[in-house]
Amino acid sequence: MSKRVAILISGSGSNMVSLIKSMTGDHPARPVLVLSNDPEAAGLAKARALNVPTLAIDHKPFGRDRAGFEAELHRALSTARPDIICLAGFMRILTPEFIKKWDGKMLNIHPSLLPKYKGLHTHARALAAGDSEHGCSVHEVTAELDGGPVLGQARIAIQPDDTPETLAARLLPLEHQLYAAVLRKYAIGDRSQVTVSA
Ligand code: GRF
């Protein structure tokens, strides 16, 4: 029986597209829902074009009522009955209470070599630190922001003329490769480390 995968996005959804395209043939999982907190997210149209059910729950009307937004989110996910939830460019911070309800089922991709550079602006921070390498990590989602067990990483060398934009662009294809590889293993309960090199 295939594992049911829901993917949460906020924007372009390039990681979501890569995950959906990977779940074919003998892959142990299939996408059942793409959900965005932004009804205008470009990724929603891409998911529809790939025949995956979509849903948008606009977080803006909830204002500071994070619990109200998450109650709606939980209701929608409960209906989709996912075995795995992939956060893929999802830009809302989830509360520990919400995460607890899906404990052990949520993955996220973060554009840094965790535990370095949790949070935002990771490419600029790696450049500012004068790092020689950068990368991305797929990790299990826990109450600690970007702090869960890392399941895989991809590394790239930082070039002398790199900018945050060139780093992000060079890293994105590796994110796609890494996330798909980790999901395929995670779906059969294999949590051994995945390493992707440029
Ligand atoms: C990616 O860099 C991802 O690591 C971060 O959001 C960016 C956009 O991802 N979480 P996507 O194109 O929306 O998948």
PDB file of C-alpha atoms and ligand atoms in Angstrom:
ATOM      1  CA  MET A   1       0.000   0.000   0.000  1.00  0.00           C
ATOM      2  CA  SER A   2       1.576   3.338  -1.048  1.00  0.00           C
ATOM      3  CA  LYS A   3       2.342   5.876   1.593  1.00  0.00           C
ATOM      4  CA  ARG A   4       0.156   8.997   1.253  1.00  0.00           C
ATOM      5  CA  VAL A   5       2.162  12.233   0.984  1.00  0.00           C
ATOM      6  CA  ALA A   6       0.873  15.766   1.531  1.00  0.00           C
ATOM      7  CA  ILE A   7       3.136  18.653   0.494  1.00  0.00           C
ATOM      8  CA  LEU A   8       2.921  22.120   2.045  1.00  0.00           C
ATOM      9  CA  ILE A   9       4.134  25.096   0.014  1.00  0.00           C
ATOM     10  CA  SER A  10       4.064  28.881   0.106  1.00  0.00           C
ATOM     11  CA  GLY A  11       5.578  29.877  -3.227  1.00  0.00           C
ATOM     12  CA  SER A  12       7.025  28.565  -6.473  1.00  0.00           C
ATOM     13  CA  GLY A  13       6.892  24.943  -5.347  1.00  0.00           C
ATOM     14  CA  SER A  14       9.898  23.706  -7.314  1.00  0.00           C
ATOM     15  CA  ASN A  15      10.702  21.188  -4.556  1.00  0.00           C
ATOM     16  CA  MET A  16       7.042  20.100  -4.555  1.00  0.00           C
ATOM     17  CA  VAL A  17       7.143  19.500  -8.327  1.00  0.00           C
ATOM     18  CA  SER A  18      10.314  17.460  -7.971  1.00  0.00           C
ATOM     19  CA  LEU A  19       8.785  15.351  -5.181  1.00  0.00           C
ATOM     20  CA  ILE A  20       5.582  14.723  -7.154  1.00  0.00           C
ATOM     21  CA  LYS A  21       7.521  13.725 -10.273  1.00  0.00           C
ATOM     22  CA  SER A  22       9.638  11.325  -8.218  1.00  0.00           C
ATOM     23  CA  MET A  23       6.611   9.401  -6.878  1.00  0.00           C
ATOM     24  CA  THR A  24       5.983   7.119  -9.840  1.00  0.00           C
ATOM     25  CA  GLY A  25       6.425   3.469 -10.775  1.00  0.00           C
ATOM     26  CA  ASP A  26       7.718   1.363  -7.885  1.00  0.00           C
ATOM     27  CA  HIS A  27       8.123   4.384  -5.597  1.00  0.00           C
ATOM     28  CA  PRO A  28       6.574   3.493  -2.213  1.00  0.00           C
ATOM     29  CA  ALA A  29       4.642   6.786  -1.931  1.00  0.00           C
ATOM     30  CA  ARG A  30       2.124   8.854  -3.863  1.00  0.00           C
ATOM     31  CA  PRO A  31       1.121  12.528  -3.527  1.00  0.00           C
ATOM     32  CA  VAL A  32      -2.421  13.057  -2.198  1.00  0.00           C
ATOM     33  CA  LEU A  33      -2.515  16.824  -1.553  1.00  0.00           C
ATOM     34  CA  VAL A  34      -0.614  20.059  -2.166  1.00  0.00           C
ATOM     35  CA  LEU A  35      -1.634  22.720   0.347  1.00  0.00           C
ATOM     36  CA  SER A  36      -0.520  26.340   0.396  1.00  0.00           C
ATOM     37  CA  ASN A  37      -0.959  29.107   2.982  1.00  0.00           C
ATOM     38  CA  ASP A  38      -0.964  31.545   0.050  1.00  0.00           C
ATOM     39  CA  PRO A  39      -3.835  31.219  -2.460  1.00  0.00           C
ATOM     40  CA  GLU A  40      -1.629  33.007  -5.029  1.00  0.00           C
ATOM     41  CA  ALA A  41       1.268  30.559  -4.702  1.00  0.00           C
ATOM     42  CA  ALA A  42       2.546  29.690  -8.188  1.00  0.00           C
ATOM     43  CA  GLY A  43       3.060  26.108  -7.046  1.00  0.00           C
ATOM     44  CA  LEU A  44      -0.710  25.498  -6.846  1.00  0.00           C
ATOM     45  CA  ALA A  45      -1.113  25.704 -10.632  1.00  0.00           C
ATOM     46  CA  LYS A  46       1.899  23.403 -11.088  1.00  0.00           C
ATOM     47  CA  ALA A  47       0.337  20.823  -8.747  1.00  0.00           C
ATOM     48  CA  ARG A  48      -2.975  21.016 -10.614  1.00  0.00           C
ATOM     49  CA  ALA A  49      -1.122  20.506 -13.906  1.00  0.00           C
ATOM     50  CA  LEU A  50       0.332  17.342 -12.355  1.00  0.00           C
ATOM     51  CA  ASN A  51      -3.194  16.190 -11.358  1.00  0.00           C
ATOM     52  CA  VAL A  52      -2.574  16.426  -7.622  1.00  0.00           C
ATOM     53  CA  PRO A  53      -5.453  17.765  -5.495  1.00  0.00           C
ATOM     54  CA  THR A  54      -4.724  21.234  -4.137  1.00  0.00           C
ATOM     55  CA  LEU A  55      -6.006  23.400  -1.326  1.00  0.00           C
ATOM     56  CA  ALA A  56      -5.191  26.925  -0.166  1.00  0.00           C
ATOM     57  CA  ILE A  57      -5.768  28.081   3.392  1.00  0.00           C
ATOM     58  CA  ASP A  58      -4.949  31.770   3.450  1.00  0.00           C
ATOM     59  CA  HIS A  59      -3.208  32.523   6.730  1.00  0.00           C
ATOM     60  CA  LYS A  60      -3.710  36.308   6.418  1.00  0.00           C
ATOM     61  CA  PRO A  61      -7.385  36.475   7.575  1.00  0.00           C
ATOM     62  CA  PHE A  62      -6.334  34.696  10.781  1.00  0.00           C
ATOM     63  CA  GLY A  63      -4.014  37.580  11.672  1.00  0.00           C
ATOM     64  CA  ARG A  64      -2.210  36.705  14.892  1.00  0.00           C
ATOM     65  CA  ASP A  65      -4.556  33.773  15.538  1.00  0.00           C
ATOM     66  CA  ARG A  66      -1.950  31.127  14.752  1.00  0.00           C
ATOM     67  CA  ALA A  67      -4.012  28.456  16.508  1.00  0.00           C
ATOM     68  CA  GLY A  68      -7.015  29.256  14.295  1.00  0.00           C
ATOM     69  CA  PHE A  69      -4.967  28.867  11.134  1.00  0.00           C
ATOM     70  CA  GLU A  70      -3.433  25.623  12.390  1.00  0.00           C
ATOM     71  CA  ALA A  71      -6.848  24.222  13.344  1.00  0.00           C
ATOM     72  CA  GLU A  72      -7.942  24.735   9.723  1.00  0.00           C
ATOM     73  CA  LEU A  73      -4.676  23.258   8.489  1.00  0.00           C
ATOM     74  CA  HIS A  74      -5.047  20.235  10.777  1.00  0.00           C
ATOM     75  CA  ARG A  75      -8.628  19.662   9.621  1.00  0.00           C
ATOM     76  CA  ALA A  76      -7.581  19.713   5.953  1.00  0.00           C
ATOM     77  CA  LEU A  77      -4.654  17.392   6.545  1.00  0.00           C
ATOM     78  CA  SER A  78      -6.761  14.984   8.624  1.00  0.00           C
ATOM     79  CA  THR A  79      -9.158  14.703   5.682  1.00  0.00           C
ATOM     80  CA  ALA A  80      -6.265  13.900   3.322  1.00  0.00           C
ATOM     81  CA  ARG A  81      -4.954  11.265   5.753  1.00  0.00           C
ATOM     82  CA  PRO A  82      -1.233  11.689   4.898  1.00  0.00           C
ATOM     83  CA  ASP A  83       1.318   9.205   6.198  1.00  0.00           C
ATOM     84  CA  ILE A  84       4.020  11.794   5.458  1.00  0.00           C
ATOM     85  CA  ILE A  85       3.888  15.600   5.262  1.00  0.00           C
ATOM     86  CA  CYS A  86       6.657  17.333   3.287  1.00  0.00           C
ATOM     87  CA  LEU A  87       7.230  21.024   3.983  1.00  0.00           C
ATOM     88  CA  ALA A  88       8.650  22.378   0.733  1.00  0.00           C
ATOM     89  CA  GLY A  89       9.241  26.102   0.724  1.00  0.00           C
ATOM     90  CA  PHE A  90       6.533  26.414   3.376  1.00  0.00           C
ATOM     91  CA  MET A  91       7.185  29.724   5.098  1.00  0.00           C
ATOM     92  CA  ARG A  92       4.890  29.573   8.138  1.00  0.00           C
ATOM     93  CA  ILE A  93       6.374  28.607  11.503  1.00  0.00           C
ATOM     94  CA  LEU A  94       4.320  25.777  13.026  1.00  0.00           C
ATOM     95  CA  THR A  95       3.676  25.647  16.768  1.00  0.00           C
ATOM     96  CA  PRO A  96       4.906  22.737  18.909  1.00  0.00           C
ATOM     97  CA  GLU A  97       1.239  21.843  19.560  1.00  0.00           C
ATOM     98  CA  PHE A  98       0.597  21.396  15.834  1.00  0.00           C
ATOM     99  CA  ILE A  99       3.857  19.548  15.240  1.00  0.00           C
ATOM    100  CA  LYS A 100       3.040  17.151  18.085  1.00  0.00           C
ATOM    101  CA  LYS A 101      -0.168  16.121  16.256  1.00  0.00           C
ATOM    102  CA  TRP A 102       1.923  14.991  13.263  1.00  0.00           C
ATOM    103  CA  ASP A 103       4.985  13.929  15.193  1.00  0.00           C
ATOM    104  CA  GLY A 104       7.237  11.593  13.240  1.00  0.00           C
ATOM    105  CA  LYS A 105       5.438  12.291   9.956  1.00  0.00           C
ATOM    106  CA  MET A 106       6.835  15.681   8.890  1.00  0.00           C
ATOM    107  CA  LEU A 107       9.926  16.467   6.827  1.00  0.00           C
ATOM    108  CA  ASN A 108      11.384  19.810   5.785  1.00  0.00           C
ATOM    109  CA  ILE A 109      14.087  20.994   3.435  1.00  0.00           C
ATOM    110  CA  HIS A 110      16.255  23.823   4.700  1.00  0.00           C
ATOM    111  CA  PRO A 111      18.817  25.635   2.537  1.00  0.00           C
ATOM    112  CA  SER A 112      21.839  25.300   4.813  1.00  0.00           C
ATOM    113  CA  LEU A 113      24.182  22.636   6.184  1.00  0.00           C
ATOM    114  CA  LEU A 114      22.319  22.227   9.490  1.00  0.00           C
ATOM    115  CA  PRO A 115      22.943  22.767  12.308  1.00  0.00           C
ATOM    116  CA  LYS A 116      24.490  25.880  10.732  1.00  0.00           C
ATOM    117  CA  TYR A 117      22.240  28.807   9.819  1.00  0.00           C
ATOM    118  CA  LYS A 118      18.821  27.825  11.145  1.00  0.00           C
ATOM    119  CA  GLY A 119      16.189  30.379  10.160  1.00  0.00           C
ATOM    120  CA  LEU A 120      16.237  32.757   7.210  1.00  0.00           C
ATOM    121  CA  HIS A 121      18.763  34.332   4.800  1.00  0.00           C
ATOM    122  CA  THR A 122      21.006  31.261   4.910  1.00  0.00           C
ATOM    123  CA  HIS A 123      22.886  31.968   1.674  1.00  0.00           C
ATOM    124  CA  ALA A 124      23.811  35.528   2.705  1.00  0.00           C
ATOM    125  CA  ARG A 125      24.893  34.281   6.151  1.00  0.00           C
ATOM    126  CA  ALA A 126      27.181  31.600   4.679  1.00  0.00           C
ATOM    127  CA  LEU A 127      28.758  34.203   2.398  1.00  0.00           C
ATOM    128  CA  ALA A 128      29.136  36.737   5.229  1.00  0.00           C
ATOM    129  CA  ALA A 129      30.847  34.066   7.346  1.00  0.00           C
ATOM    130  CA  GLY A 130      33.340  33.413   4.553  1.00  0.00           C
ATOM    131  CA  ASP A 131      32.407  29.723   4.402  1.00  0.00           C
ATOM    132  CA  SER A 132      34.059  27.642   1.705  1.00  0.00           C
ATOM    133  CA  GLU A 133      31.039  25.390   1.321  1.00  0.00           C
ATOM    134  CA  HIS A 134      27.262  25.598   1.628  1.00  0.00           C
ATOM    135  CA  GLY A 135      24.366  23.259   1.066  1.00  0.00           C
ATOM    136  CA  CYS A 136      20.919  22.057   2.072  1.00  0.00           C
ATOM    137  CA  SER A 137      19.494  19.622   4.589  1.00  0.00           C
ATOM    138  CA  VAL A 138      16.365  17.504   4.818  1.00  0.00           C
ATOM    139  CA  HIS A 139      15.330  16.973   8.417  1.00  0.00           C
ATOM    140  CA  GLU A 140      12.462  15.637  10.489  1.00  0.00           C
ATOM    141  CA  VAL A 141      10.315  18.465  11.827  1.00  0.00           C
ATOM    142  CA  THR A 142      10.339  18.834  15.604  1.00  0.00           C
ATOM    143  CA  ALA A 143       9.301  21.646  17.931  1.00  0.00           C
ATOM    144  CA  GLU A 144      12.756  23.216  17.549  1.00  0.00           C
ATOM    145  CA  LEU A 145      12.792  25.342  14.363  1.00  0.00           C
ATOM    146  CA  ASP A 146      15.066  23.673  11.769  1.00  0.00           C
ATOM    147  CA  GLY A 147      16.355  21.525  14.622  1.00  0.00           C
ATOM    148  CA  GLY A 148      15.074  18.008  13.957  1.00  0.00           C
ATOM    149  CA  PRO A 149      17.234  14.974  13.082  1.00  0.00           C
ATOM    150  CA  VAL A 150      18.952  15.500   9.725  1.00  0.00           C
ATOM    151  CA  LEU A 151      18.228  12.720   7.203  1.00  0.00           C
ATOM    152  CA  GLY A 152      20.326  13.992   4.322  1.00  0.00           C
ATOM    153  CA  GLN A 153      22.533  16.794   3.063  1.00  0.00           C
ATOM    154  CA  ALA A 154      23.836  18.119  -0.250  1.00  0.00           C
ATOM    155  CA  ARG A 155      27.004  20.228  -0.418  1.00  0.00           C
ATOM    156  CA  ILE A 156      28.316  22.799  -2.876  1.00  0.00           C
ATOM    157  CA  ALA A 157      31.558  24.783  -2.928  1.00  0.00           C
ATOM    158  CA  ILE A 158      31.141  28.527  -2.537  1.00  0.00           C
ATOM    159  CA  GLN A 159      32.780  30.387  -5.440  1.00  0.00           C
ATOM    160  CA  PRO A 160      34.629  33.689  -4.869  1.00  0.00           C
ATOM    161  CA  ASP A 161      32.126  35.658  -6.964  1.00  0.00           C
ATOM    162  CA  ASP A 162      29.028  34.016  -5.482  1.00  0.00           C
ATOM    163  CA  THR A 163      26.067  36.095  -4.377  1.00  0.00           C
ATOM    164  CA  PRO A 164      23.074  34.856  -2.344  1.00  0.00           C
ATOM    165  CA  GLU A 165      21.211  34.574  -5.642  1.00  0.00           C
ATOM    166  CA  THR A 166      23.857  32.522  -7.460  1.00  0.00           C
ATOM    167  CA  LEU A 167      24.218  30.235  -4.442  1.00  0.00           C
ATOM    168  CA  ALA A 168      20.454  29.701  -4.222  1.00  0.00           C
ATOM    169  CA  ALA A 169      20.247  28.968  -7.934  1.00  0.00           C
ATOM    170  CA  ARG A 170      23.119  26.464  -7.859  1.00  0.00           C
ATOM    171  CA  LEU A 171      21.721  24.789  -4.736  1.00  0.00           C
ATOM    172  CA  LEU A 172      18.098  24.394  -5.851  1.00  0.00           C
ATOM    173  CA  PRO A 173      18.632  21.440  -8.248  1.00  0.00           C
ATOM    174  CA  LEU A 174      20.502  19.646  -5.450  1.00  0.00           C
ATOM    175  CA  GLU A 175      17.583  20.331  -3.089  1.00  0.00           C
ATOM    176  CA  HIS A 176      15.306  18.629  -5.572  1.00  0.00           C
ATOM    177  CA  GLN A 177      17.609  15.613  -5.838  1.00  0.00           C
ATOM    178  CA  LEU A 178      18.148  15.359  -2.087  1.00  0.00           C
ATOM    179  CA  TYR A 179      14.513  15.707  -1.026  1.00  0.00           C
ATOM    180  CA  ALA A 180      13.327  13.083  -3.510  1.00  0.00           C
ATOM    181  CA  ALA A 181      16.041  10.663  -2.384  1.00  0.00           C
ATOM    182  CA  VAL A 182      15.258  11.135   1.306  1.00  0.00           C
ATOM    183  CA  LEU A 183      11.484  10.783   0.770  1.00  0.00           C
ATOM    184  CA  ARG A 184      11.910   7.517  -1.102  1.00  0.00           C
ATOM    185  CA  LYS A 185      13.828   6.026   1.812  1.00  0.00           C
ATOM    186  CA  TYR A 186      11.711   7.628   4.543  1.00  0.00           C
ATOM    187  CA  ALA A 187       8.592   6.106   2.945  1.00  0.00           C
ATOM    188  CA  ILE A 188       9.936   2.609   3.687  1.00  0.00           C
ATOM    189  CA  GLY A 189      11.120   3.538   7.157  1.00  0.00           C
ATOM    190  CA  ASP A 190      14.778   3.857   6.174  1.00  0.00           C
ATOM    191  CA  ARG A 191      16.262   6.807   8.052  1.00  0.00           C
ATOM    192  CA  SER A 192      19.885   6.233   7.020  1.00  0.00           C
ATOM    193  CA  GLN A 193      21.747   9.343   5.882  1.00  0.00           C
ATOM    194  CA  VAL A 194      21.515  10.486   2.248  1.00  0.00           C
ATOM    195  CA  THR A 195      24.435  12.428   0.794  1.00  0.00           C
ATOM    196  CA  VAL A 196      24.216  14.275  -2.518  1.00  0.00           C
ATOM    197  CA  SER A 197      27.241  15.941  -4.093  1.00  0.00           C
ATOM    198  CA  ALA A 198      27.286  18.581  -6.772  1.00  0.00           C
TER     199      ALA A 198
HETATM  200  C1  GRF B   1      14.116  26.668  -1.375  1.00  0.00           C
HETATM  201  O1  GRF B   1      15.405  27.231  -1.311  1.00  0.00           O
HETATM  202  C2  GRF B   1      13.865  25.874  -0.120  1.00  0.00           C
HETATM  203  O2  GRF B   1      15.049  25.347   0.432  1.00  0.00           O
HETATM  204  C3  GRF B   1      13.280  26.881   0.806  1.00  0.00           C
HETATM  205  O3  GRF B   1      12.410  27.633  -0.029  1.00  0.00           O
HETATM  206  C4  GRF B   1      13.052  27.786  -1.311  1.00  0.00           C
HETATM  207  C5  GRF B   1      12.037  27.755  -2.429  1.00  0.00           C
HETATM  208  O4  GRF B   1      11.600  26.455  -2.550  1.00  0.00           O
HETATM  209  N1  GRF B   1      12.603  26.254   1.900  1.00  0.00           N
HETATM  210  P1  GRF B   1      10.479  26.033  -3.654  1.00  0.00           P
HETATM  211  O5  GRF B   1      11.013  26.427  -5.025  1.00  0.00           O
HETATM  212  O6  GRF B   1       9.220  26.795  -3.319  1.00  0.00           O
HETATM  213  O7  GRF B   1      10.368  24.555  -3.488  1.00  0.00           O
END
